[in-house]
CSV table of C-alpha atoms in Angstrom, one decimal:
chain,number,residue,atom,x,y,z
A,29,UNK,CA,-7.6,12.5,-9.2
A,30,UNK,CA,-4.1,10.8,-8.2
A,31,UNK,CA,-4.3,7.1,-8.9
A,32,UNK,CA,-0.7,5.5,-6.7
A,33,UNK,CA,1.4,3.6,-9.3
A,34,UNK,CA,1.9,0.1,-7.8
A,35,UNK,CA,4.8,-2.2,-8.5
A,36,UNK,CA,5.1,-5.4,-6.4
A,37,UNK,CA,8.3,-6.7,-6.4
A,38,UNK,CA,9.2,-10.2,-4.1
A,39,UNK,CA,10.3,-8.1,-1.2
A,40,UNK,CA,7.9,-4.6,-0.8
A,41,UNK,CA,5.9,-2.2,-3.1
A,42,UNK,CA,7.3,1.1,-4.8
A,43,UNK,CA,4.8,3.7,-4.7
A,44,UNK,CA,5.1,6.9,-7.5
A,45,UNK,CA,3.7,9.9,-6.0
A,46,UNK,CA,3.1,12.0,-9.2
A,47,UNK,CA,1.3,15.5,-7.1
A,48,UNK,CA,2.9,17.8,-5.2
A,49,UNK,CA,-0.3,18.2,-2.8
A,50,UNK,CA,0.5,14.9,-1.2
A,51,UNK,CA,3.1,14.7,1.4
A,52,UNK,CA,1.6,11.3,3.7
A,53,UNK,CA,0.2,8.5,2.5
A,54,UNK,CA,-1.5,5.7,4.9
A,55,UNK,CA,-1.3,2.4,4.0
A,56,UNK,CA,-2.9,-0.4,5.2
A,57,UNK,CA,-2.7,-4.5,4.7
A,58,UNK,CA,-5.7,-6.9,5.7
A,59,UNK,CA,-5.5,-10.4,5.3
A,60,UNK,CA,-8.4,-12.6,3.8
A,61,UNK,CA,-10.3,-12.5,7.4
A,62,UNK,CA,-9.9,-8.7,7.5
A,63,UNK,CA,-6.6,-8.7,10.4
A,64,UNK,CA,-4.7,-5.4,9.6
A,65,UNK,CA,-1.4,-6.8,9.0
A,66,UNK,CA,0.5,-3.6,8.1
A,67,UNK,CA,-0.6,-0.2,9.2
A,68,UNK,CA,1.8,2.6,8.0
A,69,UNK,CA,1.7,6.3,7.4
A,70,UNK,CA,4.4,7.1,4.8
A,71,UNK,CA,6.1,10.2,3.9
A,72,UNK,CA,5.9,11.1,0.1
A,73,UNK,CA,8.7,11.5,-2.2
A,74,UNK,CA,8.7,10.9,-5.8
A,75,UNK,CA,8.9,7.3,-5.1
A,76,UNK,CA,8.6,5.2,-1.3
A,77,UNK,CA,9.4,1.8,-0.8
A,78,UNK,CA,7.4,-0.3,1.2
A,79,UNK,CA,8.7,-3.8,2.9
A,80,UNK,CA,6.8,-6.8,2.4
A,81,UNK,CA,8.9,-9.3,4.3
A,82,UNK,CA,6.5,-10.0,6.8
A,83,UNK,CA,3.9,-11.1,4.6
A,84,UNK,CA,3.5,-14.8,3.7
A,85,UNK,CA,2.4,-16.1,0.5
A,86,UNK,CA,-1.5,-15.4,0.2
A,87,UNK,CA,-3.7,-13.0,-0.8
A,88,UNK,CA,-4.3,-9.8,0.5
A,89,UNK,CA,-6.2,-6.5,0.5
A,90,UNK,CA,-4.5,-2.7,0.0
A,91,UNK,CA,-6.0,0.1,0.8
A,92,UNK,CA,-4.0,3.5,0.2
A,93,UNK,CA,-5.0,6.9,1.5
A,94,UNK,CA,-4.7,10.5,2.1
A,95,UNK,CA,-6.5,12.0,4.7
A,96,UNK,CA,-10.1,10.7,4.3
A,97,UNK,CA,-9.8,10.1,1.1
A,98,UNK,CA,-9.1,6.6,-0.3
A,99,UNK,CA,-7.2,6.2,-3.5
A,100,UNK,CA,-7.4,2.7,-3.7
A,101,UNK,CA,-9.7,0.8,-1.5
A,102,UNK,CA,-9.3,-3.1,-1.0
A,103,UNK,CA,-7.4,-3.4,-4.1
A,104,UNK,CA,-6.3,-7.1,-4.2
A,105,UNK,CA,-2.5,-7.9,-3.7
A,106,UNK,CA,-1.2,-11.5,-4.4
A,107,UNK,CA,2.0,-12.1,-2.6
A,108,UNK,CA,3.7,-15.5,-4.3
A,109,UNK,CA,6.8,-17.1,-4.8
């Protein structure tokens, strides 16, 4: 099963894609009340970049997906100073 290696940095996410068989990955952002605050579909390198800019300091859920399949579903993410 591929796992997505997250590293949150103060600006966006790097994403590793470590299989071949994955060329799109859809992410998605909820806030605390469930409000999709990013909805994206990314193209699969070895390693994306995803902007966090627009999120404010809070906490958040990730979900990360190919297909149907979920590889990490509602995962907290802490955005902070």
């Amino acid at each position: 099963m591929y796992l997505p290696k997250l590293l949150v940095q103060s600006v966006g996410i790097y994403i590793t894609n470590n299989s071949e068989l994955i060329e799109q990955l859809h992410v998605e952002i909820k806030d605390l009340l469930g409000r999709v605050i990013i909805d994206k579909f990314i193209n699969t390198e070895s390693v994306c970049y995803l902007e966090l800019n627009e999120l404010k300091i809070g906490l958040y859920f990730i979900s990360i997906r190919t297909n149907n399949t979920f590889l990490m579903k509602n995962e907290k993410l802490l955005i902070q100073e």
